[in-house]
CSV table of C-alpha atoms in Angstrom, one decimal:
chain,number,residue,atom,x,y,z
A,1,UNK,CA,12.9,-17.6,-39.0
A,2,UNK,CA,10.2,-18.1,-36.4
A,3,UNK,CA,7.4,-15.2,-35.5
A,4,UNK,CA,6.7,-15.4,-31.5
A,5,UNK,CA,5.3,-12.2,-30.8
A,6,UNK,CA,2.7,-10.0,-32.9
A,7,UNK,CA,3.2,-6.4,-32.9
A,8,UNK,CA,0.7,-5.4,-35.7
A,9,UNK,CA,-0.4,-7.4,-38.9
A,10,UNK,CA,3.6,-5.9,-40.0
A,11,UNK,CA,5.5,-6.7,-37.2
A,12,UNK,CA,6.4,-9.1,-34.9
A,13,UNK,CA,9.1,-10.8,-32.4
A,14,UNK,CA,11.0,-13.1,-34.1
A,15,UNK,CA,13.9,-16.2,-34.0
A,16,UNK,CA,16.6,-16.6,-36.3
A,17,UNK,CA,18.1,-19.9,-37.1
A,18,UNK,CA,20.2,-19.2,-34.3
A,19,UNK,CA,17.5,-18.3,-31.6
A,20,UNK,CA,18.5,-15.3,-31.0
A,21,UNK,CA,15.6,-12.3,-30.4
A,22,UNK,CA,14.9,-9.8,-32.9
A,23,UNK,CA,12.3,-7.5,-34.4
A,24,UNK,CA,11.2,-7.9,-38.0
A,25,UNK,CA,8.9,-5.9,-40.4
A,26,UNK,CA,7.5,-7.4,-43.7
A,27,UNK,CA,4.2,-7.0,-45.2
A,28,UNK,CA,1.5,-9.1,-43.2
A,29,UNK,CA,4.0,-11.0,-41.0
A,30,UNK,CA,2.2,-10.6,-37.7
A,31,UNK,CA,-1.0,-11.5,-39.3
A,32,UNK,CA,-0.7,-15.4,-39.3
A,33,UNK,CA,-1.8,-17.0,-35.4
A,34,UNK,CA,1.7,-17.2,-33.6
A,35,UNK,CA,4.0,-18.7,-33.0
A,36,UNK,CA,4.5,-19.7,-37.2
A,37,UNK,CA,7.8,-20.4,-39.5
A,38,UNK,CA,8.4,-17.4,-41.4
A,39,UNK,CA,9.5,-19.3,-45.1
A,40,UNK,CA,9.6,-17.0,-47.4
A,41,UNK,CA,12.1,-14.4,-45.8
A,42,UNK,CA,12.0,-12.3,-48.9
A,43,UNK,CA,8.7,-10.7,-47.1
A,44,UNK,CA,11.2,-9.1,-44.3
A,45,UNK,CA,11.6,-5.6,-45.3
A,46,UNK,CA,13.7,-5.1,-42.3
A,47,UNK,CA,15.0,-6.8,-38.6
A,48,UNK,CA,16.5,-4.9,-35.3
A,49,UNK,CA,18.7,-7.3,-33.4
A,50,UNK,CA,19.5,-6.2,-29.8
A,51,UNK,CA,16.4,-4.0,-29.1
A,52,UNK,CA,15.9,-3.4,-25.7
A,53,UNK,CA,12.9,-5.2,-24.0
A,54,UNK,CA,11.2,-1.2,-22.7
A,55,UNK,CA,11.5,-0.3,-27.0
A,56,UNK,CA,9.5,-3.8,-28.0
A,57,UNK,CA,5.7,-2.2,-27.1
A,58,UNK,CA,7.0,1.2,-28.7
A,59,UNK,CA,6.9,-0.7,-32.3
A,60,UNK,CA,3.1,-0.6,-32.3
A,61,UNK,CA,2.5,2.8,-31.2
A,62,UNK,CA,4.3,4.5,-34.2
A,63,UNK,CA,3.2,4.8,-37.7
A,64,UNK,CA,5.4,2.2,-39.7
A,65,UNK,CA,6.3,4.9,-42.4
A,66,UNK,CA,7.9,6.9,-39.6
A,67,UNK,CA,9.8,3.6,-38.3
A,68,UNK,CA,11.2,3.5,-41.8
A,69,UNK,CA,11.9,6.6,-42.0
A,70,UNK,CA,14.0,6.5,-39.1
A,71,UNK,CA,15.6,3.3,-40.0
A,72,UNK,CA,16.4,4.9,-42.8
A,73,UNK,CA,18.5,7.8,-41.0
A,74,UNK,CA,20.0,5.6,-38.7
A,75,UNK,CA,21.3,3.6,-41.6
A,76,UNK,CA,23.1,7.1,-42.8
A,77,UNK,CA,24.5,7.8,-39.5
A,78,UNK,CA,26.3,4.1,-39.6
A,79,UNK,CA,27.6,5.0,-43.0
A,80,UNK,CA,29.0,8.0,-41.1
A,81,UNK,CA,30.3,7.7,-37.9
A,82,UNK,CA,32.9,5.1,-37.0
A,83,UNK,CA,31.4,3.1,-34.1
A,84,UNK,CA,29.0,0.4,-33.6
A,85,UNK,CA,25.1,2.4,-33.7
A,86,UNK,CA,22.4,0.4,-31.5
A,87,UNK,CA,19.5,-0.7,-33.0
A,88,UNK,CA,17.2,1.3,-30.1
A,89,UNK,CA,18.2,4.6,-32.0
A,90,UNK,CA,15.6,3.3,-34.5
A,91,UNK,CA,12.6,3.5,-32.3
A,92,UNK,CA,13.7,6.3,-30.0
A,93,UNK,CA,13.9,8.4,-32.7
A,94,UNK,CA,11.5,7.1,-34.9
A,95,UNK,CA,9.4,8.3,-31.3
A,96,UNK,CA,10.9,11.9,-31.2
A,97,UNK,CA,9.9,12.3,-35.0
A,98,UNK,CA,6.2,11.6,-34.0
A,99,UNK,CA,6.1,13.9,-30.8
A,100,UNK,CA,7.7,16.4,-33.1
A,101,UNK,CA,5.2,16.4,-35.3
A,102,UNK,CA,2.6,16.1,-33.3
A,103,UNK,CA,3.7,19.0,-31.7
A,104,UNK,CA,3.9,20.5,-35.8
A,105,UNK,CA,0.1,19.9,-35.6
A,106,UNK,CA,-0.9,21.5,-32.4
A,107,UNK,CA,1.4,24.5,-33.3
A,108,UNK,CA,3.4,23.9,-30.6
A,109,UNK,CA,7.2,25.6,-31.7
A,110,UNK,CA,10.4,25.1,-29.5
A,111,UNK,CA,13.4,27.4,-30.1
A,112,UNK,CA,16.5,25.3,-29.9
A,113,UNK,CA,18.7,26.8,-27.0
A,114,UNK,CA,21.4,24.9,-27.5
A,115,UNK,CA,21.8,25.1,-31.4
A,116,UNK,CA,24.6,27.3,-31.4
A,117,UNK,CA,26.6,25.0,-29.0
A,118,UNK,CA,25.8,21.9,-31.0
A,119,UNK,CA,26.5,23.3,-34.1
A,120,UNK,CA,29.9,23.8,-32.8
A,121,UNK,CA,30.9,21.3,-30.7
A,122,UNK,CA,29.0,18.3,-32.3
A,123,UNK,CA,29.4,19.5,-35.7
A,124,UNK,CA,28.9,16.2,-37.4
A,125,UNK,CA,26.2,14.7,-35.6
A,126,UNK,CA,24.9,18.8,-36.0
A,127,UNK,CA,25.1,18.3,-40.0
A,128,UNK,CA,23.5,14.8,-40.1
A,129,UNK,CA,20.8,16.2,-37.8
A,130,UNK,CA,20.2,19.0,-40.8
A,131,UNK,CA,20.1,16.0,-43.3
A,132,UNK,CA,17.6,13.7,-40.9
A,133,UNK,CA,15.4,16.9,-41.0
A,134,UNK,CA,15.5,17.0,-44.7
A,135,UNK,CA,14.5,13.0,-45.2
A,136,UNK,CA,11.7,13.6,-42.6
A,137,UNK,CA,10.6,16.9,-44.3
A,138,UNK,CA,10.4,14.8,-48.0
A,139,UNK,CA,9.4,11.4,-46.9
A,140,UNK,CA,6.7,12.2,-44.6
A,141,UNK,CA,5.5,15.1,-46.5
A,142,UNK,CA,5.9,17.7,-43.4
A,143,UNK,CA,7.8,20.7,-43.1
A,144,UNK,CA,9.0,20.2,-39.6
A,145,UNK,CA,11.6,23.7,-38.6
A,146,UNK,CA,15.6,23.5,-38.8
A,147,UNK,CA,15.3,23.5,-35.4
A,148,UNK,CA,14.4,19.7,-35.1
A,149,UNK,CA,17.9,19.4,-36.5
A,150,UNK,CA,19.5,20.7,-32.9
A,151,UNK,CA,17.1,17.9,-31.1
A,152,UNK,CA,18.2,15.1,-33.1
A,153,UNK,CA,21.6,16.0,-33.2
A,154,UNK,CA,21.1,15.8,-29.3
A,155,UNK,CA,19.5,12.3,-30.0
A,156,UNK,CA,22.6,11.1,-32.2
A,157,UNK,CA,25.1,12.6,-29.1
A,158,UNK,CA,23.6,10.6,-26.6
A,159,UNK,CA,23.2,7.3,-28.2
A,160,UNK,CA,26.8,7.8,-29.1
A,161,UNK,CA,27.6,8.7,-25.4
A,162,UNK,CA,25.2,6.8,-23.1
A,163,UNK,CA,23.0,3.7,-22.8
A,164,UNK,CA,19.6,4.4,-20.6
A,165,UNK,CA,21.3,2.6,-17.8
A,166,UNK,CA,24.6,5.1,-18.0
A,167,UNK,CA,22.0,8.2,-18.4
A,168,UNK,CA,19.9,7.2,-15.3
A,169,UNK,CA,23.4,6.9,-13.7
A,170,UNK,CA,24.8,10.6,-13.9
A,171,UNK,CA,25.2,13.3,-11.1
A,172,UNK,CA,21.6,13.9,-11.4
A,173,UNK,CA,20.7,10.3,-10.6
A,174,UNK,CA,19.1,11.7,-7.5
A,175,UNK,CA,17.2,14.6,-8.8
A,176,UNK,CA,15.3,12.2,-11.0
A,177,UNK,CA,14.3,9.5,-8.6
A,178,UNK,CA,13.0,12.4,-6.4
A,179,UNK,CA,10.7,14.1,-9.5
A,180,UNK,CA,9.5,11.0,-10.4
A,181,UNK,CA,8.2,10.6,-6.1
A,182,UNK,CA,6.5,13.8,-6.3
A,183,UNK,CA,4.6,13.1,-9.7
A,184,UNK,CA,3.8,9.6,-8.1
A,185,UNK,CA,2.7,11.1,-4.7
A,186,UNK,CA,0.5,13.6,-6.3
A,187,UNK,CA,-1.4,11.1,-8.8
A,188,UNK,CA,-0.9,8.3,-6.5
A,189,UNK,CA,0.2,6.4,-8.9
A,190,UNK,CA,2.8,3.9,-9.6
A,191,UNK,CA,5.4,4.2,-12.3
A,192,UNK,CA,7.3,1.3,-14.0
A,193,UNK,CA,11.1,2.6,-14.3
A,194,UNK,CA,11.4,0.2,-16.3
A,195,UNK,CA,9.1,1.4,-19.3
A,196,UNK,CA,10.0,3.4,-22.5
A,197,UNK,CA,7.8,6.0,-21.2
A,198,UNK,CA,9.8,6.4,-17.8
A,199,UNK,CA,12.8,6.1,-20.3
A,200,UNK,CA,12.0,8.8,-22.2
A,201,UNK,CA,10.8,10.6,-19.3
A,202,UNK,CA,14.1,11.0,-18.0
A,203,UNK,CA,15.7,12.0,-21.4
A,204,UNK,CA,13.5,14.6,-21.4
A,205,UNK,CA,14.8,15.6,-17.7
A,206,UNK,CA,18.7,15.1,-18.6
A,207,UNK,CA,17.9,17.4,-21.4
A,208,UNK,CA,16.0,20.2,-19.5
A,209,UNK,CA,19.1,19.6,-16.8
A,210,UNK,CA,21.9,19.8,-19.9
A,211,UNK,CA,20.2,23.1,-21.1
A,212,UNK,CA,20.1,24.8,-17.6
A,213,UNK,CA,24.0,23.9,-17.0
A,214,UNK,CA,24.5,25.8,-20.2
A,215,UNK,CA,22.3,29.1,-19.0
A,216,UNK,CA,20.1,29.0,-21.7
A,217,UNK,CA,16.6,28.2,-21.4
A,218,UNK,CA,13.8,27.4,-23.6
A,219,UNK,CA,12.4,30.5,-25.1
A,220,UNK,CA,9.7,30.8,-27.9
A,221,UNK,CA,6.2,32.0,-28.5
A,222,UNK,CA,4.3,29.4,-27.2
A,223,UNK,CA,2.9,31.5,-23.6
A,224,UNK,CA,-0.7,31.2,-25.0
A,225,UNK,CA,-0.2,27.3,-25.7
A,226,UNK,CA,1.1,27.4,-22.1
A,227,UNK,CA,-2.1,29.4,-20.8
A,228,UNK,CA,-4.1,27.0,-23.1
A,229,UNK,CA,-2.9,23.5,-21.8
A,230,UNK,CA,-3.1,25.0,-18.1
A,231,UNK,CA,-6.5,25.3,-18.4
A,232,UNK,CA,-6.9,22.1,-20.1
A,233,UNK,CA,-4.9,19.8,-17.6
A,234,UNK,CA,-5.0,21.7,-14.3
A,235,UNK,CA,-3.7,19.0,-12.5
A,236,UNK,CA,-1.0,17.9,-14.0
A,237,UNK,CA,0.4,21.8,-14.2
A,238,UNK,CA,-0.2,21.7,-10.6
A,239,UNK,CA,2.2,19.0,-10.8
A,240,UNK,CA,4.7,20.4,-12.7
A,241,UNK,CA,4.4,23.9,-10.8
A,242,UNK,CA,5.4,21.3,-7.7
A,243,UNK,CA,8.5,20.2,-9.9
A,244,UNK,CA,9.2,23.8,-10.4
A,245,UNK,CA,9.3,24.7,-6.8
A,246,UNK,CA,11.7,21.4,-5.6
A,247,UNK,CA,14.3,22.4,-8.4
A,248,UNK,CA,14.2,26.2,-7.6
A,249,UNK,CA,14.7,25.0,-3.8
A,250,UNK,CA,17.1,22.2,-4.5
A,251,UNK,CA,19.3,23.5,-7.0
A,252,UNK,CA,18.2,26.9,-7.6
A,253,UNK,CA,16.9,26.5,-10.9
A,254,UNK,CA,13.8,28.5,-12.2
A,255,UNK,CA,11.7,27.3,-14.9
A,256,UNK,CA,10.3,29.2,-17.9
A,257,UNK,CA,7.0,29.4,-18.7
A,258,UNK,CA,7.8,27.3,-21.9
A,259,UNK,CA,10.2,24.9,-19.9
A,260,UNK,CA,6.3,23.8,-17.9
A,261,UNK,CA,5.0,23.7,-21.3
A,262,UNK,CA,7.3,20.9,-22.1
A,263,UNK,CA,6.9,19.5,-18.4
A,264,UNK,CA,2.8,19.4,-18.8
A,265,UNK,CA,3.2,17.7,-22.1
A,266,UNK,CA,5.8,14.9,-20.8
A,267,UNK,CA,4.1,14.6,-17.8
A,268,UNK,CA,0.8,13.8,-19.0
A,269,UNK,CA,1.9,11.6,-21.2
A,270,UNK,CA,3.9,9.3,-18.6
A,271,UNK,CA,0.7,9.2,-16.4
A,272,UNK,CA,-1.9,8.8,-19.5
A,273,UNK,CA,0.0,6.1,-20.4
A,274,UNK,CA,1.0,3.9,-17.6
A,275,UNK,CA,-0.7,0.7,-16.3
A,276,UNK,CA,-2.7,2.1,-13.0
């Protein structure tokens, strides 16, 4: 196996023996100058065949016990369900586990509005969501809420159901594109749909459009956390309050409070992070 790309010092962008692409961890494989033969392949802990090219840069943003972590549950949702699982599931999940507890740390709690639905509609991805909660909650040493179980139930349900490509596709394909223009317009700034930040981006809006078709909006406790990160990003809430205003006109939707919440956070996150 050859290393082409370093991630970190424990992961890289490698070759098999048939040259085809994949991503490897192993203790200290990205360390040596690249591009190197990997000969003892006993180091490889693991290897992701198939990963699209907007998850690659994602591998060095999250903690590697959390990639494992998440390995590990998508390895128990192959053992479960009987169709092929893509190797992305890894790393967009292993990226919703370290928003979610991100947000854990800030005190930043989400009801799920959806739960009851998923619970009985998707019952099995419902029930391996309440067992990828539980693996989280013991190998990470958090205590992350059942309600994380709705949200990666909703992870497991789309992977199974749509590629990025499909998602981008649906009836809202045209509410999206426009969103994206008027977070562009107001920061003047140019967004890469082709990132995983865009990517994840629009999850965020298919969700937020899902739970809106179902009449059931986010509601929580979080209105001084909404008053708090108003005052602390006063333009990008400006933003969102813009985004507010083109889906009330458009489609009649009204945003909570909390919904914005969730719109600041996503928001300043796709702007924070893309190349100016």
């Amino acid at each position: 196996m050859r290393a082409i790309k370093k991630m970190n010092n424990n992961i890289a962008v490698c070759l098999d023996g048939d040259n085809h692409e994949l991503i490897a961890i192993g203790k200290g494989i990205g360390f040596p100058e690249m591009p190197y033969e990997i000969t003892d392949l006993g180091a490889i802990q693991r290897t992701f065949y198939n990963v699209d090219s907007m998850y690659v840069d994602l591998a060095t943003t999250i903690p590697e016990k959390i990639l494992d972590t998440s390995a590990q549950i998508v390895d128990l949702v192959r053992s479960q369900v009987d169709m092929p699982v893509s190797s992305n599931l890894v790393f967009t999940l292993a990226d919703h586990i370290n928003l979610a507890i991100e947000r854990k740390q800030k005190g930043i709690i989400f009801d799920a509005p959806m739960k009851y639905d998923i619970q009985h509609l998707y019952a099995d991805e419902y029930e391996l969501g309440v067992k990828a909660v539980k693996i989280i909650n013991n190998h990470l040493q958090v205590r992350l809420p059942e309600e994380e179980a709705t949200n990666i139930a909703l992870h497991l349900i789309n992977a199974k159901a749509l590629t990025a490509k499909q998602m981008k596709a649906q009836d809202n394909d045209d509410l999206i594109p426009r969103i994206t223009e008027i977070i562009s317009g107001y920061f003047d700034l140019y967004i890469n749909k082709h990132s995983f930040n865009y990517s994840r981006f629009v999850t965020h809006l298919q969700y937020l459009l899902k739970r809106q078709d179902t009449g059931k909006p986010i509601r929580s406790s979080n209105v001084k956390m909404y008053h708090k990160m108003v005052a602390q990003f006063p333009e990008v809430s400006a933003c969102v309050d813009q985004i507010a205003d083109f889906l009330q006109e458009e489609v009649h939707m009204q945003l909570s409070e909390e919904e914005k919440l969730y719109l600041i956070l996503h928001v300043n996150r796709l702007c924070t992070r893309e190349d100016l």
